[in-house]
Amino acid sequence: MSARVSDYVSMQRLWNRHEALARIGATAAGGVNRQALSAEDIDACRLLIDWGKSLGMQPSRDLAGNVFLRLAGRDDRAAPVLSGSHLDSQPSGGKYDGAYGVLAALEACEAIIESGCQPQRAIEVVAWMNEEGSRFAPGMMGSSVFAGARTLDDIGSIQDRDGVTVASALQTAHDAFADIPTHPLCTPVHSYVEAHIEQGPLLERLGTTIGVVSGIQGKRTFKVHIDGEAAHAGTSLRRERKDALLAAVRIIDALTQRMHDDQDLVKFTVGRLDVHPNAPSVVAKSVEFSIDLRHPDSEALTTLGDAVAQICQAHAGPCSVKVDELSNAMSLEFPQSMRQRIRSAAETIGVSWMVMLSAAGHDARYLHPICPSAMLFIPCHQGITHNEAESITAADAAAGARVLSEVLLSLADS
């Protein structure tokens, strides 16, 4: 029997690249801190580009900071197949969130090259800018700008905690990659496939290798800003205080109660809280906090999200409050035809699979409206993620790359 392209996937080569990439931004606890458009993120992109160039792939970079590696096809005019994820991380992130999807796509392309196949249309490996939304909120900036859902002007003025704007950080990155050709924004895409770690325990718990992702649950994010008045902790009267921190506590408690459901379907998170002046003997002058709200049912997500501003106003007390919605993305379902390609590839190479919904957000959300898109998951140990203890196995990583290689080649020849 003739060899398949998946037979050329190298488990050791893929694992070695993960280990090499994880040294960039490595933390003492074994994870990574690679914030979007940081020096570490730039170094990671440079390493990816060097790997691609060594394979004869053409690198490019667009104005939104997304990095592409192009494996040429026989018809250079045909819209390419895209596959990848992101290289940025949470401040105490793991080695595999995002990075796996980029490196699995690169490994799939190397397997195609080694097999001697040249696909009909090009395949492009992509590393999307700022998927995590940790340094700059909201996340998935690069993919949303590429797909036309946001503009460079929309994201350019957003600042990190140090006051650095996205526009400034992008310019720093562009300067670092002055030798890399520019990739146009909003170009036609034939299809998109994103491989990712599950970020949940189901695949490992059920002993299944591949998750065929049916869709992504909806998500709305908000920034809440409360203005009070700074005062002396020892001399100011309680009845006269405008304590922004106590207002934030009341608001968060009220939101938590409103978002509670016995089925545990609502996912409500306040992950960031900034207090000013943040001094032990000063009544808080202002507080800003984040809200991450998710639900698989779009109608429920709309109802709950629409209640946020009203609840904040009702519990602000003597303080003033301003609520800004940063993103609003309803639940989506990937095309059956794309999901079938993943199922067929898994069956062809003899690995187990199951259909599952993604509870986490991914860049595939923004590719979905502009081209047929799909995702595949591999197991993540105990579902631990956004955590330095995040872990996968080399065998599962290789199995996912093997499935991905078959899917990408079939799409590129269609």
Coordinates of N, CA and C in Angstrom, one line a residue, residues 131-290:
E131 N -4.5 36.5 20.2 CA -5.7 35.7 20.4 C -6.1 35.8 21.9
E132 N -5.2 35.8 22.8 CA -5.5 35.7 24.2 C -6.2 36.9 24.8
G133 N -5.9 38.1 24.3 CA -6.5 39.3 24.9 C -6.1 39.6 26.3
S134 N -4.9 39.1 26.6 CA -4.3 39.3 27.9 C -3.7 40.7 28.1
R135 N -2.7 41.0 27.2 CA -2.0 42.3 27.2 C -3.0 43.4 26.7
F136 N -3.6 43.1 25.6 CA -4.6 44.0 24.9 C -5.9 43.3 24.8
A137 N -7.0 44.0 25.3 CA -8.3 43.4 25.2 C -9.2 44.2 24.2
P138 N -10.0 43.5 23.4 CA -10.3 42.1 23.5 C -9.3 41.2 22.7
G139 N -9.5 39.9 22.9 CA -8.7 39.0 22.2 C -9.1 38.8 20.7
M140 N -8.4 37.8 20.1 CA -8.6 37.5 18.7 C -8.5 38.7 17.8
M141 N -7.6 39.6 18.1 CA -7.5 40.9 17.3 C -7.0 40.6 15.9
G142 N -5.9 39.8 15.8 CA -5.4 39.6 14.5 C -6.3 39.0 13.5
S143 N -7.0 37.9 13.9 CA -7.9 37.2 13.0 C -9.1 38.0 12.7
S144 N -9.6 38.8 13.6 CA -10.8 39.7 13.4 C -10.4 40.8 12.4
V145 N -9.2 41.4 12.4 CA -8.9 42.4 11.5 C -8.6 41.7 10.1
F146 N -8.0 40.6 10.1 CA -7.7 39.9 8.8 C -9.0 39.6 8.1
A147 N -10.0 39.2 8.9 CA -11.3 38.8 8.3 C -12.3 40.0 8.1
G148 N -11.9 41.2 8.5 CA -12.7 42.3 8.2 C -13.7 42.6 9.3
A149 N -13.7 41.9 10.4 CA -14.7 42.2 11.4 C -14.3 43.4 12.3
R150 N -13.0 43.7 12.3 CA -12.5 44.9 13.0 C -11.6 45.6 12.0
T151 N -11.2 46.8 12.3 CA -10.3 47.5 11.5 C -9.0 47.8 12.3
L152 N -8.0 48.2 11.7 CA -6.8 48.7 12.4 C -7.1 49.9 13.3
D153 N -7.9 50.7 12.8 CA -8.3 51.9 13.6 C -9.1 51.4 14.9
D154 N -9.9 50.4 14.8 CA -10.6 49.9 15.9 C -9.7 49.4 17.0
I155 N -8.6 48.8 16.7 CA -7.7 48.3 17.7 C -6.5 49.1 18.1
G156 N -6.2 50.1 17.2 CA -4.9 50.8 17.3 C -4.8 51.6 18.6
S157 N -5.8 52.2 19.1 CA -5.7 53.0 20.3 C -5.8 52.3 21.6
I158 N -6.1 51.0 21.6 CA -6.3 50.2 22.8 C -4.9 50.1 23.5
Q159 N -4.9 50.2 24.8 CA -3.7 50.3 25.6 C -3.5 49.1 26.5
D160 N -2.3 48.8 26.8 CA -2.0 47.8 27.9 C -1.9 48.5 29.2
R161 N -1.6 47.8 30.3 CA -1.5 48.4 31.6 C -0.5 49.5 31.7
D162 N 0.6 49.5 30.9 CA 1.6 50.5 30.9 C 1.4 51.6 29.9
G163 N 0.2 51.7 29.3 CA -0.1 52.8 28.4 C 0.4 52.6 27.0
V164 N 0.9 51.4 26.7 CA 1.4 51.2 25.3 C 0.2 50.8 24.5
T165 N 0.1 51.5 23.3 CA -1.0 51.2 22.4 C -0.7 50.0 21.5
V166 N -1.8 49.5 21.0 CA -1.6 48.4 20.0 C -0.9 48.9 18.8
A167 N -1.2 50.1 18.3 CA -0.6 50.7 17.2 C 0.9 50.8 17.4
S168 N 1.3 51.3 18.6 CA 2.8 51.4 18.9 C 3.4 50.0 18.9
A169 N 2.8 49.1 19.6 CA 3.4 47.7 19.6 C 3.5 47.1 18.3
L170 N 2.5 47.3 17.4 CA 2.5 46.8 16.0 C 3.7 47.4 15.3
Q171 N 3.9 48.7 15.5 CA 5.0 49.4 14.8 C 6.4 48.8 15.2
T172 N 6.5 48.5 16.5 CA 7.7 47.8 17.0 C 7.9 46.5 16.3
A173 N 6.8 45.7 16.2 CA 6.9 44.4 15.6 C 7.2 44.5 14.1
H174 N 6.6 45.5 13.5 CA 6.9 45.7 12.0 C 8.3 46.1 11.8
D175 N 8.9 46.9 12.7 CA 10.3 47.3 12.6 C 11.2 46.0 12.7
A176 N 10.8 45.1 13.6 CA 11.6 43.9 13.8 C 11.5 43.0 12.7
F177 N 10.5 43.1 11.8 CA 10.3 42.2 10.7 C 10.4 43.0 9.4
A178 N 11.2 44.0 9.3 CA 11.3 44.8 8.1 C 11.7 44.0 6.9
D179 N 12.4 42.8 7.1 CA 12.8 42.0 6.0 C 11.8 41.1 5.5
I180 N 10.6 41.1 6.1 CA 9.5 40.1 5.8 C 8.5 40.8 4.9
P181 N 8.2 40.2 3.7 CA 7.2 40.8 2.8 C 5.8 41.0 3.5
T182 N 5.0 42.0 3.0 CA 3.7 42.3 3.6 C 2.7 41.4 3.0
H183 N 1.8 40.9 3.8 CA 0.7 40.0 3.4 C -0.6 40.9 3.4
P184 N -1.4 41.0 2.4 CA -2.6 41.8 2.4 C -3.6 41.4 3.4
L185 N -4.4 42.3 3.9 CA -5.5 42.0 4.8 C -6.7 41.6 3.9
C186 N -7.6 40.8 4.5 CA -8.9 40.5 3.9 C -8.8 39.8 2.5
T187 N -7.8 39.0 2.3 CA -7.6 38.3 1.1 C -8.5 37.1 1.1
P188 N -8.9 36.6 -0.1 CA -9.7 35.4 -0.2 C -9.1 34.2 0.4
V189 N -9.9 33.4 1.1 CA -9.4 32.1 1.7 C -10.3 31.0 1.3
H190 N -9.7 29.9 0.9 CA -10.5 28.7 0.4 C -11.2 28.1 1.6
S191 N -10.4 27.9 2.7 CA -10.9 27.2 3.9 C -9.8 27.3 5.0
Y192 N -10.3 27.0 6.2 CA -9.4 27.2 7.4 C -9.7 26.0 8.4
V193 N -8.6 25.5 8.9 CA -8.6 24.4 9.9 C -7.7 24.7 11.0
E194 N -8.2 24.7 12.2 CA -7.4 25.0 13.4 C -7.3 23.8 14.3
A195 N -6.1 23.4 14.6 CA -5.9 22.3 15.6 C -5.6 23.0 16.9
H196 N -6.0 22.4 18.0 CA -5.9 23.0 19.3 C -5.9 21.9 20.4
I197 N -5.3 22.2 21.5 CA -5.6 21.3 22.7 C -7.0 21.6 23.2
E198 N -7.6 20.5 23.8 CA -9.0 20.7 24.1 C -9.3 21.8 25.1
Q199 N -8.4 21.9 26.1 CA -8.6 22.9 27.2 C -9.8 22.4 28.0
G200 N -10.0 21.1 28.1 CA -11.0 20.5 28.9 C -10.7 19.0 29.1
P201 N -11.4 18.3 29.9 CA -10.9 16.9 30.3 C -11.6 15.8 29.5
L202 N -12.6 16.1 28.6 CA -13.4 15.0 28.1 C -12.6 14.0 27.2
L203 N -11.8 14.5 26.3 CA -11.1 13.5 25.5 C -10.2 12.6 26.3
E204 N -9.5 13.1 27.2 CA -8.6 12.2 28.1 C -9.5 11.3 28.9
R205 N -10.6 11.8 29.5 CA -11.4 11.1 30.4 C -12.1 9.9 29.6
L206 N -12.4 10.1 28.3 CA -13.1 9.1 27.5 C -12.2 8.3 26.7
G207 N -10.9 8.5 26.8 CA -9.9 7.8 26.1 C -10.0 8.0 24.6
T208 N -10.3 9.2 24.1 CA -10.5 9.5 22.7 C -9.4 10.4 22.2
T209 N -8.9 10.2 21.0 CA -7.7 11.0 20.5 C -8.1 12.3 19.9
I210 N -9.2 12.3 19.1 CA -9.5 13.5 18.3 C -10.9 14.0 18.6
G211 N -11.0 15.3 18.9 CA -12.3 16.0 19.0 C -12.6 16.6 17.7
V212 N -13.7 16.3 17.2 CA -14.3 16.9 16.0 C -15.2 18.0 16.5
V213 N -14.7 19.3 16.3 CA -15.4 20.4 17.0 C -16.7 20.8 16.2
S214 N -17.8 20.7 16.8 CA -19.1 21.1 16.2 C -19.3 22.6 16.0
G215 N -18.8 23.3 17.0 CA -18.9 24.8 17.0 C -18.3 25.4 18.2
I216 N -18.5 26.7 18.4 CA -18.0 27.5 19.5 C -19.1 28.2 20.2
Q217 N -19.1 28.0 21.6 CA -20.2 28.7 22.3 C -20.0 30.2 22.3
G218 N -21.0 30.9 22.5 CA -21.0 32.4 22.4 C -20.3 33.0 23.6
K219 N -19.9 34.3 23.4 CA -19.1 35.0 24.4 C -19.3 36.5 24.2
R220 N -19.5 37.2 25.4 CA -19.6 38.6 25.4 C -18.6 39.1 26.5
T221 N -17.9 40.1 26.2 CA -16.9 40.7 27.2 C -17.2 42.1 27.4
F222 N -16.9 42.6 28.7 CA -17.2 43.9 29.1 C -16.1 44.5 29.9
K223 N -16.0 45.8 29.9 CA -15.1 46.5 30.8 C -15.9 47.4 31.6
V224 N -15.9 47.3 33.0 CA -16.6 48.1 33.9 C -15.7 49.1 34.6
H225 N -16.0 50.4 34.5 CA -15.2 51.4 35.2 C -16.1 52.2 36.2
I226 N -15.6 52.2 37.5 CA -16.3 52.8 38.6 C -15.5 54.0 39.1
D227 N -16.1 55.2 39.1 CA -15.5 56.4 39.7 C -16.1 56.7 41.0
G228 N -15.2 56.8 42.0 CA -15.6 57.3 43.3 C -14.8 58.5 43.7
E229 N -14.3 58.5 45.0 CA -13.5 59.7 45.4 C -12.5 59.2 46.5
A230 N -11.2 59.5 46.2 CA -10.2 59.2 47.2 C -10.4 59.9 48.5
A231 N -10.1 59.2 49.6 CA -10.3 59.8 50.9 C -9.4 59.1 52.0
H232 N -9.2 59.8 53.1 CA -8.3 59.2 54.1 C -9.1 58.1 54.8
A233 N -8.4 57.0 55.0 CA -9.0 55.8 55.6 C -9.4 56.1 57.1
G234 N -8.7 57.0 57.8 CA -8.9 57.2 59.2 C -9.8 58.3 59.5
T235 N -9.9 59.3 58.6 CA -10.7 60.5 58.9 C -12.0 60.7 58.2
S236 N -12.1 60.0 57.0 CA -13.4 60.2 56.2 C -14.5 59.4 56.8
L237 N -15.7 60.0 56.8 CA -16.9 59.4 57.4 C -17.5 58.4 56.4
R238 N -17.9 57.3 57.0 CA -18.5 56.2 56.1 C -19.6 56.7 55.3
R239 N -20.5 57.5 55.9 CA -21.7 58.0 55.1 C -21.4 58.9 54.0
E240 N -20.2 59.5 54.0 CA -19.8 60.5 53.0 C -18.9 59.9 52.0
R241 N -18.5 58.7 52.2 CA -17.5 58.1 51.3 C -18.1 57.7 49.9
K242 N -17.3 57.8 48.9 CA -17.6 57.3 47.6 C -16.6 56.2 47.3
D243 N -16.7 55.1 47.9 CA -15.7 54.0 47.8 C -15.9 53.1 46.6
A244 N -15.1 53.3 45.6 CA -15.2 52.6 44.3 C -15.0 51.1 44.5
L245 N -14.2 50.7 45.4 CA -13.9 49.3 45.6 C -15.1 48.6 46.2
L246 N -15.8 49.2 47.2 CA -17.0 48.6 47.8 C -18.1 48.6 46.8
A247 N -18.2 49.6 45.9 CA -19.2 49.5 44.8 C -18.9 48.4 43.9
A248 N -17.6 48.1 43.6 CA -17.3 47.0 42.7 C -17.6 45.7 43.3
V249 N -17.4 45.6 44.6 CA -17.8 44.3 45.4 C -19.3 44.1 45.3
R250 N -20.1 45.1 45.5 CA -21.5 45.0 45.4 C -22.0 44.6 44.0
I251 N -21.4 45.2 43.0 CA -21.8 45.0 41.6 C -21.4 43.5 41.3
I252 N -20.2 43.1 41.6 CA -19.7 41.8 41.2 C -20.6 40.7 41.9
D253 N -20.9 41.0 43.2 CA -21.8 40.0 43.9 C -23.2 39.9 43.2
A254 N -23.7 41.1 42.9 CA -25.1 41.1 42.2 C -25.0 40.4 40.9
L255 N -23.9 40.6 40.1 CA -23.8 40.0 38.8 C -23.6 38.4 39.0
T256 N -22.9 38.0 40.0 CA -22.7 36.6 40.2 C -24.0 35.9 40.5
Q257 N -24.8 36.6 41.3 CA -26.1 36.0 41.7 C -27.0 35.9 40.4
R258 N -27.0 37.0 39.6 CA -27.8 37.0 38.4 C -27.4 35.9 37.4
M259 N -26.1 35.7 37.3 CA -25.6 34.7 36.3 C -25.6 33.3 36.8
H260 N -26.0 33.1 38.0 CA -26.1 31.7 38.5 C -27.2 30.9 37.8
D261 N -26.8 29.6 37.4 CA -27.8 28.7 36.9 C -27.5 27.3 37.4
D262 N -28.5 26.6 37.8 CA -28.3 25.2 38.4 C -27.6 24.3 37.5
Q263 N -27.8 24.4 36.1 CA -27.2 23.5 35.2 C -25.7 23.8 35.0
D264 N -25.2 24.9 35.5 CA -23.8 25.4 35.3 C -23.5 25.6 33.8
L265 N -24.4 26.1 33.1 CA -24.1 26.4 31.7 C -23.5 27.8 31.5
V266 N -24.0 28.7 32.3 CA -23.5 30.1 32.3 C -22.0 30.1 32.8
K267 N -21.1 30.7 32.0 CA -19.8 30.9 32.5 C -19.5 32.4 32.7
F268 N -19.5 32.8 33.9 CA -19.3 34.3 34.3 C -18.0 34.4 35.0
T269 N -17.1 35.3 34.5 CA -15.8 35.4 35.1 C -15.4 36.9 35.2
V270 N -14.9 37.3 36.4 CA -14.2 38.6 36.6 C -12.8 38.2 36.8
G271 N -12.0 38.4 35.7 CA -10.6 37.9 35.8 C -9.6 39.0 36.1
R272 N -10.0 40.3 36.0 CA -9.1 41.4 36.2 C -9.7 42.5 37.0
L273 N -9.0 42.9 38.0 CA -9.5 44.0 38.9 C -8.4 45.0 39.1
D274 N -8.6 46.2 38.7 CA -7.6 47.3 38.9 C -8.1 48.3 39.8
V275 N -7.4 48.5 40.9 CA -7.9 49.5 42.0 C -6.9 50.7 42.0
H276 N -7.4 51.9 42.1 CA -6.6 53.1 42.2 C -7.1 53.9 43.3
P277 N -6.2 54.5 44.1 CA -4.7 54.4 44.0 C -4.1 53.1 44.5
N278 N -4.9 52.2 45.0 CA -4.4 50.9 45.5 C -3.4 51.1 46.7
A279 N -3.8 51.9 47.6 CA -3.0 52.1 48.8 C -3.8 51.7 50.1
P280 N -3.1 51.1 51.1 CA -3.8 50.6 52.2 C -4.6 51.6 53.0
S281 N -4.2 52.8 53.0 CA -4.9 53.8 53.9 C -5.7 54.8 53.1
V282 N -6.1 54.5 51.9 CA -6.8 55.4 51.0 C -8.1 54.7 50.5
V283 N -9.2 55.4 50.7 CA -10.5 54.9 50.1 C -10.3 54.9 48.5
A284 N -10.7 53.8 47.9 CA -10.4 53.6 46.5 C -11.1 54.7 45.7
K285 N -10.4 55.4 44.8 CA -10.9 56.4 44.0 C -11.6 55.9 42.7
S286 N -11.0 54.8 42.2 CA -11.6 54.2 41.0 C -11.3 52.7 40.9
V287 N -12.1 52.0 40.2 CA -11.9 50.6 40.0 C -12.3 50.2 38.6
E288 N -11.5 49.4 37.9 CA -11.9 48.9 36.6 C -11.8 47.4 36.7
F289 N -12.8 46.7 36.2 CA -12.8 45.2 36.1 C -13.3 44.7 34.8
S290 N -13.0 43.5 34.5 CA -13.4 42.8 33.3 C -14.5 41.8 33.6

